[in-house]
Amino acid sequence: MDPNNPNKNKRSTPEYALYQRENFWKPNTGEVPPFNTEPGKLEELAKEKLTQGGWYYASSNAGQSYTHLANRQAFYRHKIIPRQLVDTNLRDTSTTIFGHKVSAPIGFAPIGINKIYNPAGEIPVATVAKELNLPYCLSTAGSNPIEAVAAANGEGPRFYQLYMPHDDELTISLLTRAHKSGFTACILTTDTWQLGWRHDDIATGNYAFYRGIGADLGLSDPVFKQRLQTAGIDPVKQPKEAGAMWIDNVWHGRAHSWEKMPWLIKTWKEISGGKPFCLKGIQSVDDAKRAVDIGCDGIVVSNHAGRQVDGAIASLDALEKIVAAVGDKTYIMYDSGIRGASDVAKALALGAKFVWVGRLWVWGLSIMGEAGVRHVMKSLLADFDIFMNVAGFQNVEQIDRSALGQILCRFCRGTQADIFAESYPKGYGLIAERSKL
């Protein structure tokens, strides 16, 4: 790739594709690329680096991993139609999310307990997100104080993912801290009142919070400090008890309902001065419609990457139906199963406006800390930039339903419009095939 390409100075976004050349050139200077970012090999290397507990928590899924498998199978049935002789020299990978112009429609998904992957926890992740101008979403189960993560993220766009306690004063404190720390949207996760049944974690008693690890976000909260004092728990002398009390307020096993949502939306809007509120975990059309009705500014179509409900619908399959129902009424984001640029493109083509990536950067963090996160996400940006170049897309807006093949489904029933509605039929095997991807 020509590093002196004059078009790179005219583009509105950086020439991320040059990261490919940078890695090709390294052997000439006695260097090697940091590590292989092919998802399977990335996962294998992370497994070598992590403790057993870290590996189990990062890789485990609900039940027999059938939802996780379905997420990947759903991507396989959609095929991209490349377009030739398109002038992509000034292609623009950027998009806008909640008023922030960002490098690409890709963000760092909220993932908790980062200290089990790297001692620095969320800090290196937030740092890289800022460098790359990609949105960062902090989990309530994060292992660093909200304020410290914000400082690392600097001027980067950042959102706060809420696991909602049943202690309203604590919820208000968390949201207030997030707002004061520059988090500009609240995303409530609705599918994790408690963790799904994950065999490996349960078989090894693998719950970091109960070991006194990763509860700093909660232990630094002024309201929660009061709760600890009332309970007679000293977090310094009793880290396991303090960690357990925190996470039992977060993954408490007591469901919230739609009736609580007006209070939460009103509370966040008052605290933040009207900033966006979203729901994460939506899989059904009815829930998507209800989210619109109660005033959500956006939804994340997600099944928690298959970690909560086994045997559930693939998140990508849910996306199609939800976009058809409410795509023109709210900002739709996608999460679950993304492994590369073509997956990002397929989610965009099916109607998502933005895509969250999780396990990829977790593997990078596990392998090489900040440098690992940087390598993984720069590689993904390069992959996406190259995809747009060679597939013939000048900007993100052009990646729509026409980008995917429309194959006649011989087994469908209904009108001609129905028959041509999908790339390939949902023909997933009755016998599950094991796949680490």
GROMACS .gro file of C-alpha atoms in nm:
model
  437
    1MET     CA    1   0.000   0.000   0.000
    2ASP     CA    2   0.140   0.338  -0.100
    3PRO     CA    3   0.219   0.530   0.222
    4ASN     CA    4   0.239   0.853   0.020
    5ASN     CA    5  -0.108   0.818  -0.125
    6PRO     CA    6  -0.218   1.181  -0.173
    7ASN     CA    7  -0.579   1.089  -0.100
    8LYS     CA    8  -0.504   1.025   0.267
    9ASN     CA    9  -0.460   1.399   0.321
   10LYS     CA   10  -0.801   1.468   0.171
   11ARG     CA   11  -0.995   1.208   0.364
   12SER     CA   12  -1.217   1.310   0.653
   13THR     CA   13  -1.098   1.005   0.852
   14PRO     CA   14  -0.745   0.864   0.888
   15GLU     CA   15  -0.606   0.602   0.650
   16TYR     CA   16  -0.655   0.320   0.899
   17ALA     CA   17  -0.565   0.071   0.625
   18LEU     CA   18  -0.201   0.180   0.656
   19TYR     CA   19  -0.178  -0.030   0.972
   20GLN     CA   20  -0.161  -0.327   0.736
   21ARG     CA   21   0.153  -0.185   0.569
   22GLU     CA   22   0.301  -0.097   0.906
   23ASN     CA   23   0.284  -0.460   1.010
   24PHE     CA   24   0.412  -0.584   0.672
   25TRP     CA   25   0.718  -0.360   0.711
   26LYS     CA   26   0.812  -0.461   1.066
   27PRO     CA   27   1.044  -0.752   0.972
   28ASN     CA   28   1.264  -0.502   0.782
   29THR     CA   29   1.337  -0.324   1.109
   30GLY     CA   30   1.387  -0.635   1.319
   31GLU     CA   31   1.033  -0.624   1.459
   32VAL     CA   32   0.734  -0.850   1.441
   33PRO     CA   33   0.361  -0.766   1.461
   34PRO     CA   34   0.240  -0.793   1.823
   35PHE     CA   35   0.025  -1.104   1.770
   36ASN     CA   36  -0.224  -1.265   1.534
   37THR     CA   37  -0.570  -1.105   1.545
   38GLU     CA   38  -0.752  -1.389   1.369
   39PRO     CA   39  -1.031  -1.447   1.625
   40GLY     CA   40  -0.960  -1.815   1.689
   41LYS     CA   41  -0.586  -1.765   1.732
   42LEU     CA   42  -0.649  -1.451   1.938
   43GLU     CA   43  -0.868  -1.654   2.170
   44GLU     CA   44  -0.611  -1.934   2.199
   45LEU     CA   45  -0.333  -1.690   2.292
   46ALA     CA   46  -0.555  -1.522   2.552
   47LYS     CA   47  -0.624  -1.862   2.707
   48GLU     CA   48  -0.248  -1.920   2.741
   49LYS     CA   49  -0.203  -1.584   2.914
   50LEU     CA   50  -0.499  -1.584   3.153
   51THR     CA   51  -0.551  -1.761   3.483
   52GLN     CA   52  -0.806  -2.039   3.478
   53GLY     CA   53  -1.058  -1.808   3.644
   54GLY     CA   54  -0.993  -1.525   3.401
   55TRP     CA   55  -1.027  -1.757   3.105
   56TYR     CA   56  -1.347  -1.920   3.231
   57TYR     CA   57  -1.516  -1.588   3.303
   58ALA     CA   58  -1.420  -1.437   2.967
   59SER     CA   59  -1.510  -1.741   2.757
   60SER     CA   60  -1.806  -1.893   2.937
   61ASN     CA   61  -2.158  -1.879   2.798
   62ALA     CA   62  -2.498  -1.977   2.930
   63GLY     CA   63  -2.575  -2.348   2.938
   64GLN     CA   64  -2.434  -2.541   2.644
   65SER     CA   65  -2.339  -2.226   2.449
   66TYR     CA   66  -2.614  -2.275   2.191
   67THR     CA   67  -2.709  -1.907   2.187
   68HIS     CA   68  -2.343  -1.818   2.142
   69LEU     CA   69  -2.327  -2.062   1.850
   70ALA     CA   70  -2.649  -1.923   1.699
   71ASN     CA   71  -2.501  -1.574   1.707
   72ARG     CA   72  -2.217  -1.685   1.482
   73GLN     CA   73  -2.435  -1.902   1.257
   74ALA     CA   74  -2.660  -1.604   1.187
   75PHE     CA   75  -2.371  -1.410   1.039
   76TYR     CA   76  -2.282  -1.694   0.803
   77ARG     CA   77  -2.616  -1.687   0.622
   78HIS     CA   78  -2.569  -1.327   0.506
   79LYS     CA   79  -2.338  -1.269   0.211
   80ILE     CA   80  -2.190  -0.939   0.098
   81ILE     CA   81  -2.204  -0.828  -0.266
   82PRO     CA   82  -1.882  -0.634  -0.343
   83ARG     CA   83  -1.914  -0.342  -0.584
   84GLN     CA   84  -1.642  -0.280  -0.841
   85LEU     CA   85  -1.485   0.031  -0.995
   86VAL     CA   86  -1.621   0.254  -0.721
   87ASP     CA   87  -1.408   0.556  -0.631
   88THR     CA   88  -1.337   0.478  -0.268
   89ASN     CA   89  -1.022   0.689  -0.245
   90LEU     CA   90  -1.189   0.944  -0.018
   91ARG     CA   91  -1.396   0.691   0.176
   92ASP     CA   92  -1.527   0.798   0.515
   93THR     CA   93  -1.543   0.540   0.795
   94SER     CA   94  -1.694   0.781   1.049
   95THR     CA   95  -2.039   0.805   1.195
   96THR     CA   96  -2.223   1.007   1.458
   97ILE     CA   97  -2.367   0.865   1.777
   98PHE     CA   98  -2.562   1.083   2.021
   99GLY     CA   99  -2.394   1.397   1.893
  100HIS     CA  100  -2.039   1.254   1.890
  101LYS     CA  101  -1.857   1.219   1.558
  102VAL     CA  102  -1.650   0.903   1.595
  103SER     CA  103  -1.395   0.721   1.381
  104ALA     CA  104  -1.621   0.431   1.289
  105PRO     CA  105  -1.955   0.275   1.387
  106ILE     CA  106  -1.766   0.060   1.638
  107GLY     CA  107  -1.747   0.094   2.015
  108PHE     CA  108  -1.599  -0.075   2.321
  109ALA     CA  109  -1.882  -0.279   2.472
  110PRO     CA  110  -1.932  -0.265   2.850
  111ILE     CA  111  -1.750  -0.558   3.012
  112GLY     CA  112  -1.700  -0.590   3.386
  113ILE     CA  113  -1.415  -0.698   3.613
  114ASN     CA  114  -1.134  -0.604   3.374
  115LYS     CA  115  -0.880  -0.657   3.653
  116ILE     CA  116  -0.908  -1.032   3.605
  117TYR     CA  117  -0.769  -0.976   3.253
  118ASN     CA  118  -0.507  -0.716   3.340
  119PRO     CA  119  -0.404  -0.554   3.672
  120ALA     CA  120  -0.480  -0.207   3.535
  121GLY     CA  121  -0.842  -0.302   3.469
  122GLU     CA  122  -1.045  -0.062   3.257
  123ILE     CA  123  -0.779   0.212   3.247
  124PRO     CA  124  -0.584   0.091   2.940
  125VAL     CA  125  -0.909   0.018   2.755
  126ALA     CA  126  -1.048   0.367   2.814
  127THR     CA  127  -0.710   0.513   2.714
  128VAL     CA  128  -0.706   0.337   2.377
  129ALA     CA  129  -1.071   0.424   2.312
  130LYS     CA  130  -0.985   0.792   2.348
  131GLU     CA  131  -0.679   0.760   2.120
  132LEU     CA  132  -0.886   0.598   1.846
  133ASN     CA  133  -1.191   0.823   1.899
  134LEU     CA  134  -1.419   0.524   1.950
  135PRO     CA  135  -1.697   0.531   2.212
  136TYR     CA  136  -1.619   0.360   2.539
  137CYS     CA  137  -1.893   0.215   2.758
  138LEU     CA  138  -1.812   0.152   3.125
  139SER     CA  139  -1.985  -0.133   3.305
  140THR     CA  140  -2.127  -0.092   3.655
  141ALA     CA  141  -1.934  -0.413   3.724
  142GLY     CA  142  -1.613  -0.233   3.631
  143SER     CA  143  -1.310  -0.276   3.855
  144ASN     CA  144  -1.189   0.086   3.864
  145PRO     CA  145  -1.365   0.394   4.006
  146ILE     CA  146  -1.583   0.580   3.757
  147GLU     CA  147  -1.372   0.892   3.799
  148ALA     CA  148  -1.043   0.712   3.725
  149VAL     CA  149  -1.179   0.560   3.406
  150ALA     CA  150  -1.307   0.901   3.295
  151ALA     CA  151  -0.965   1.054   3.355
  152ALA     CA  152  -0.802   0.786   3.139
  153ASN     CA  153  -1.059   0.844   2.866
  154GLY     CA  154  -0.993   1.218   2.864
  155GLU     CA  155  -1.196   1.393   2.594
  156GLY     CA  156  -1.311   1.066   2.442
  157PRO     CA  157  -1.683   0.994   2.396
  158ARG     CA  158  -1.804   0.768   2.677
  159PHE     CA  159  -2.129   0.618   2.800
  160TYR     CA  160  -2.225   0.453   3.128
  161GLN     CA  161  -2.384   0.108   3.137
  162LEU     CA  162  -2.606   0.065   3.441
  163TYR     CA  163  -2.677  -0.253   3.632
  164MET     CA  164  -2.956  -0.110   3.842
  165PRO     CA  165  -2.956  -0.174   4.219
  166HIS     CA  166  -3.278  -0.194   4.418
  167ASP     CA  167  -3.137   0.086   4.633
  168ASP     CA  168  -3.259   0.405   4.463
  169GLU     CA  169  -3.018   0.625   4.653
  170LEU     CA  170  -2.728   0.410   4.530
  171THR     CA  171  -2.859   0.422   4.172
  172ILE     CA  172  -2.879   0.802   4.189
  173SER     CA  173  -2.525   0.817   4.326
  174LEU     CA  174  -2.388   0.603   4.044
  175LEU     CA  175  -2.566   0.807   3.778
  176THR     CA  176  -2.454   1.134   3.935
  177ARG     CA  177  -2.093   1.020   3.942
  178ALA     CA  178  -2.117   0.911   3.578
  179HIS     CA  179  -2.262   1.243   3.468
  180LYS     CA  180  -2.007   1.448   3.663
  181SER     CA  181  -1.734   1.234   3.508
  182GLY     CA  182  -1.841   1.315   3.153
  183PHE     CA  183  -2.039   1.004   3.060
  184THR     CA  184  -2.294   1.134   2.811
  185ALA     CA  185  -2.548   0.852   2.788
  186CYS     CA  186  -2.695   0.592   3.022
  187ILE     CA  187  -2.747   0.238   2.892
  188LEU     CA  188  -2.946   0.009   3.121
  189THR     CA  189  -2.876  -0.362   3.075
  190THR     CA  190  -3.203  -0.552   3.110
  191ASP     CA  191  -3.095  -0.915   3.076
  192THR     CA  192  -2.865  -0.958   3.375
  193TRP     CA  193  -3.042  -0.931   3.708
  194GLN     CA  194  -2.812  -1.220   3.787
  195LEU     CA  195  -2.556  -1.417   3.589
  196GLY     CA  196  -2.673  -1.696   3.359
  197TRP     CA  197  -2.590  -2.057   3.443
  198ARG     CA  198  -2.230  -2.089   3.322
  199HIS     CA  199  -2.097  -2.437   3.389
  200ASP     CA  200  -1.723  -2.370   3.409
  201ASP     CA  201  -1.760  -2.073   3.642
  202ILE     CA  202  -1.994  -2.259   3.872
  203ALA     CA  203  -1.782  -2.576   3.876
  204THR     CA  204  -1.480  -2.377   3.995
  205GLY     CA  205  -1.656  -2.125   4.222
  206ASN     CA  206  -1.527  -1.859   3.984
  207TYR     CA  207  -1.671  -1.528   4.106
  208ALA     CA  208  -1.402  -1.261   4.144
  209PHE     CA  209  -1.611  -1.030   4.359
  210TYR     CA  210  -1.648  -1.301   4.624
  211ARG     CA  211  -1.269  -1.325   4.629
  212GLY     CA  212  -1.239  -0.952   4.699
  213ILE     CA  213  -1.131  -0.867   4.343
  214GLY     CA  214  -1.273  -0.603   4.110
  215ALA     CA  215  -1.523  -0.411   4.325
  216ASP     CA  216  -1.348  -0.073   4.323
  217LEU     CA  217  -1.624   0.101   4.128
  218GLY     CA  218  -1.866   0.024   4.409
  219LEU     CA  219  -1.623   0.058   4.699
  220SER     CA  220  -1.546   0.413   4.587
  221ASP     CA  221  -1.912   0.517   4.590
  222PRO     CA  222  -2.010   0.747   4.881
  223VAL     CA  223  -2.354   0.592   4.927
  224PHE     CA  224  -2.218   0.239   4.917
  225LYS     CA  225  -1.951   0.333   5.169
  226GLN     CA  226  -2.236   0.430   5.402
  227ARG     CA  227  -2.401   0.094   5.338
  228LEU     CA  228  -2.078  -0.087   5.428
  229GLN     CA  229  -2.042   0.114   5.746
  230THR     CA  230  -2.399   0.037   5.847
  231ALA     CA  231  -2.335  -0.332   5.785
  232GLY     CA  232  -2.016  -0.319   5.992
  233ILE     CA  233  -1.795  -0.428   5.701
  234ASP     CA  234  -1.443  -0.286   5.668
  235PRO     CA  235  -1.346  -0.316   5.298
  236VAL     CA  236  -0.975  -0.311   5.383
  237LYS     CA  237  -0.991  -0.588   5.642
  238GLN     CA  238  -1.285  -0.773   5.485
  239PRO     CA  239  -1.241  -0.742   5.106
  240LYS     CA  240  -1.436  -1.059   5.030
  241GLU     CA  241  -1.737  -0.952   5.234
  242ALA     CA  242  -1.723  -0.598   5.087
  243GLY     CA  243  -1.695  -0.730   4.732
  244ALA     CA  244  -1.983  -0.968   4.789
  245MET     CA  245  -2.203  -0.695   4.934
  246TRP     CA  246  -2.132  -0.475   4.633
  247ILE     CA  247  -2.200  -0.731   4.363
  248ASP     CA  248  -2.507  -0.860   4.548
  249ASN     CA  249  -2.644  -0.506   4.505
  250VAL     CA  250  -2.566  -0.516   4.132
  251TRP     CA  251  -2.641  -0.873   4.021
  252HIS     CA  252  -2.903  -0.911   4.288
  253GLY     CA  253  -3.136  -1.162   4.124
  254ARG     CA  254  -3.440  -0.934   4.170
  255ALA     CA  255  -3.589  -0.827   3.840
  256HIS     CA  256  -3.693  -0.473   3.762
  257SER     CA  257  -3.999  -0.420   3.542
  258TRP     CA  258  -4.127  -0.172   3.286
  259GLU     CA  259  -4.307   0.011   3.566
  260LYS     CA  260  -3.972   0.127   3.706
  261MET     CA  261  -3.846   0.268   3.376
  262PRO     CA  262  -4.024   0.607   3.385
  263TRP     CA  263  -3.858   0.681   3.720
  264LEU     CA  264  -3.516   0.581   3.590
  265ILE     CA  265  -3.546   0.779   3.267
  266LYS     CA  266  -3.671   1.087   3.454
  267THR     CA  267  -3.393   1.055   3.712
  268TRP     CA  268  -3.117   1.024   3.451
  269LYS     CA  269  -3.257   1.309   3.243
  270GLU     CA  270  -3.271   1.536   3.548
  271ILE     CA  271  -2.919   1.446   3.658
  272SER     CA  272  -2.766   1.472   3.310
  273GLY     CA  273  -2.961   1.765   3.169
  274GLY     CA  274  -3.149   1.552   2.918
  275LYS     CA  275  -2.878   1.324   2.783
  276PRO     CA  276  -2.971   1.000   2.602
  277PHE     CA  277  -3.112   0.695   2.778
  278CYS     CA  278  -3.104   0.348   2.618
  279LEU     CA  279  -3.198  -0.012   2.694
  280LYS     CA  280  -2.954  -0.297   2.623
  281GLY     CA  281  -3.067  -0.656   2.587
  282ILE     CA  282  -3.367  -0.610   2.356
  283GLN     CA  283  -3.448  -0.919   2.145
  284SER     CA  284  -3.822  -0.904   2.079
  285VAL     CA  285  -4.019  -0.665   1.861
  286ASP     CA  286  -4.272  -0.607   2.138
  287ASP     CA  287  -3.998  -0.498   2.378
  288ALA     CA  288  -3.849  -0.270   2.114
  289LYS     CA  289  -4.185  -0.105   2.058
  290ARG     CA  290  -4.236  -0.061   2.431
  291ALA     CA  291  -3.891   0.096   2.464
  292VAL     CA  292  -3.991   0.350   2.202
  293ASP     CA  293  -4.322   0.415   2.375
  294ILE     CA  294  -4.160   0.496   2.710
  295GLY     CA  295  -3.919   0.741   2.550
  296CYS     CA  296  -3.589   0.556   2.511
  297ASP     CA  297  -3.345   0.739   2.286
  298GLY     CA  298  -3.193   0.414   2.167
  299ILE     CA  299  -3.180   0.038   2.212
  300VAL     CA  300  -2.902  -0.218   2.193
  301VAL     CA  301  -3.015  -0.538   2.022
  302SER     CA  302  -2.815  -0.787   2.228
  303ASN     CA  303  -2.836  -1.128   2.393
  304HIS     CA  304  -2.526  -1.061   2.605
  305ALA     CA  305  -2.317  -1.259   2.354
  306GLY     CA  306  -2.502  -1.576   2.452
  307ARG     CA  307  -2.399  -1.551   2.817
  308GLN     CA  308  -2.745  -1.521   2.974
  309VAL     CA  309  -3.014  -1.734   2.807
  310ASP     CA  310  -2.916  -2.060   2.640
  311GLY     CA  311  -3.109  -2.172   2.334
  312ALA     CA  312  -3.221  -1.818   2.250
  313ILE     CA  313  -3.264  -1.646   1.916
  314ALA     CA  314  -2.951  -1.518   1.743
  315SER     CA  315  -2.912  -1.148   1.810
  316LEU     CA  316  -2.861  -1.078   1.438
  317ASP     CA  317  -3.192  -1.248   1.357
  318ALA     CA  318  -3.362  -1.033   1.619
  319LEU     CA  319  -3.206  -0.723   1.465
  320GLU     CA  320  -3.378  -0.766   1.130
  321LYS     CA  321  -3.725  -0.783   1.282
  322ILE     CA  322  -3.666  -0.500   1.527
  323VAL     CA  323  -3.533  -0.269   1.256
  324ALA     CA  324  -3.840  -0.341   1.045
  325ALA     CA  325  -4.065  -0.249   1.339
  326VAL     CA  326  -3.896   0.057   1.495
  327GLY     CA  327  -3.591   0.138   1.286
  328ASP     CA  328  -3.725   0.481   1.199
  329LYS     CA  329  -3.830   0.562   1.556
  330THR     CA  330  -3.517   0.512   1.767
  331TYR     CA  331  -3.139   0.473   1.741
  332ILE     CA  332  -3.063   0.103   1.703
  333MET     CA  333  -2.729  -0.041   1.809
  334TYR     CA  334  -2.610  -0.400   1.782
  335ASP     CA  335  -2.411  -0.630   2.011
  336SER     CA  336  -2.328  -1.005   2.019
  337GLY     CA  337  -2.096  -1.216   1.807
  338ILE     CA  338  -1.892  -0.953   1.620
  339ARG     CA  339  -1.555  -1.097   1.514
  340GLY     CA  340  -1.441  -0.878   1.224
  341ALA     CA  341  -1.516  -0.597   0.980
  342SER     CA  342  -1.750  -0.802   0.764
  343ASP     CA  343  -1.961  -0.876   1.073
  344VAL     CA  344  -1.978  -0.504   1.148
  345ALA     CA  345  -2.086  -0.442   0.788
  346LYS     CA  346  -2.355  -0.711   0.799
  347ALA     CA  347  -2.506  -0.564   1.116
  348LEU     CA  348  -2.507  -0.219   0.956
  349ALA     CA  349  -2.659  -0.359   0.637
  350LEU     CA  350  -2.940  -0.511   0.841
  351GLY     CA  351  -3.024  -0.174   0.994
  352ALA     CA  352  -2.804  -0.114   1.298
  353LYS     CA  353  -2.655   0.233   1.320
  354PHE     CA  354  -2.372   0.131   1.551
  355VAL     CA  355  -2.199  -0.188   1.666
  356TRP     CA  356  -2.042  -0.279   2.002
  357VAL     CA  357  -1.741  -0.511   2.022
  358GLY     CA  358  -1.647  -0.699   2.339
  359ARG     CA  359  -1.453  -1.023   2.343
  360LEU     CA  360  -1.200  -0.911   2.081
  361TRP     CA  361  -1.062  -0.630   2.295
  362VAL     CA  362  -1.084  -0.846   2.609
  363TRP     CA  363  -0.849  -1.095   2.441
  364GLY     CA  364  -0.614  -0.811   2.348
  365LEU     CA  365  -0.618  -0.678   2.704
  366SER     CA  366  -0.547  -1.027   2.835
  367ILE     CA  367  -0.254  -1.083   2.601
  368MET     CA  368  -0.068  -0.753   2.615
  369GLY     CA  369  -0.253  -0.494   2.824
  370GLU     CA  370  -0.288  -0.150   2.668
  371ALA     CA  371  -0.068  -0.244   2.370
  372GLY     CA  372  -0.286  -0.550   2.312
  373VAL     CA  373  -0.610  -0.352   2.314
  374ARG     CA  374  -0.453  -0.099   2.079
  375HIS     CA  375  -0.337  -0.369   1.836
  376VAL     CA  376  -0.674  -0.544   1.828
  377MET     CA  377  -0.878  -0.229   1.776
  378LYS     CA  378  -0.639  -0.068   1.527
  379SER     CA  379  -0.651  -0.397   1.337
  380LEU     CA  380  -1.032  -0.390   1.340
  381LEU     CA  381  -1.032  -0.031   1.213
  382ALA     CA  382  -0.785  -0.126   0.939
  383ASP     CA  383  -1.000  -0.427   0.850
  384PHE     CA  384  -1.307  -0.204   0.825
  385ASP     CA  385  -1.126   0.062   0.620
  386ILE     CA  386  -0.991  -0.202   0.381
  387PHE     CA  387  -1.335  -0.366   0.362
  388MET     CA  388  -1.490  -0.038   0.246
  389ASN     CA  389  -1.209   0.008  -0.007
  390VAL     CA  390  -1.223  -0.336  -0.168
  391ALA     CA  391  -1.598  -0.392  -0.135
  392GLY     CA  392  -1.680  -0.055  -0.291
  393PHE     CA  393  -1.835   0.157  -0.015
  394GLN     CA  394  -1.761   0.529   0.006
  395ASN     CA  395  -1.922   0.589   0.343
  396VAL     CA  396  -2.100   0.406   0.622
  397GLU     CA  397  -2.443   0.518   0.503
  398GLN     CA  398  -2.399   0.317   0.183
  399ILE     CA  399  -2.376  -0.009   0.379
  400ASP     CA  400  -2.746  -0.090   0.370
  401ARG     CA  401  -2.965  -0.389   0.284
  402SER     CA  402  -2.859  -0.370  -0.080
  403ALA     CA  403  -2.507  -0.471   0.029
  404LEU     CA  404  -2.629  -0.824   0.104
  405GLY     CA  405  -2.728  -1.090  -0.144
  406GLN     CA  406  -3.099  -1.162  -0.174
  407ILE     CA  407  -3.135  -1.532  -0.241
  408LEU     CA  408  -3.464  -1.697  -0.324
  409CYS     CA  409  -3.573  -1.913  -0.033
  410ARG     CA  410  -3.733  -2.227  -0.178
  411PHE     CA  411  -3.878  -2.322   0.159
  412CYS     CA  412  -4.041  -1.989   0.241
  413ARG     CA  413  -4.413  -1.934   0.231
  414GLY     CA  414  -4.586  -1.606   0.167
  415THR     CA  415  -4.572  -1.315  -0.073
  416GLN     CA  416  -4.289  -1.242  -0.314
  417ALA     CA  417  -4.176  -0.964  -0.079
  418ASP     CA  418  -4.155  -1.213   0.205
  419ILE     CA  419  -3.958  -1.461  -0.003
  420PHE     CA  420  -3.687  -1.210  -0.089
  421ALA     CA  421  -3.662  -1.069   0.262
  422GLU     CA  422  -3.354  -1.268   0.370
  423SER     CA  423  -3.012  -1.350   0.233
  424TYR     CA  424  -3.043  -1.721   0.308
  425PRO     CA  425  -3.310  -1.906   0.507
  426LYS     CA  426  -3.257  -1.980   0.875
  427GLY     CA  427  -3.132  -2.332   0.809
  428TYR     CA  428  -2.933  -2.395   1.124
  429GLY     CA  429  -2.853  -2.761   1.187
  430LEU     CA  430  -3.062  -2.952   1.438
  431ILE     CA  431  -2.740  -3.098   1.579
  432ALA     CA  432  -2.534  -2.818   1.724
  433GLU     CA  433  -2.183  -2.782   1.588
  434ARG     CA  434  -1.924  -2.680   1.844
  435SER     CA  435  -1.741  -2.361   1.764
  436LYS     CA  436  -1.508  -2.148   1.970
  437LEU     CA  437  -1.584  -1.857   1.741
   0.00000   0.00000   0.00000
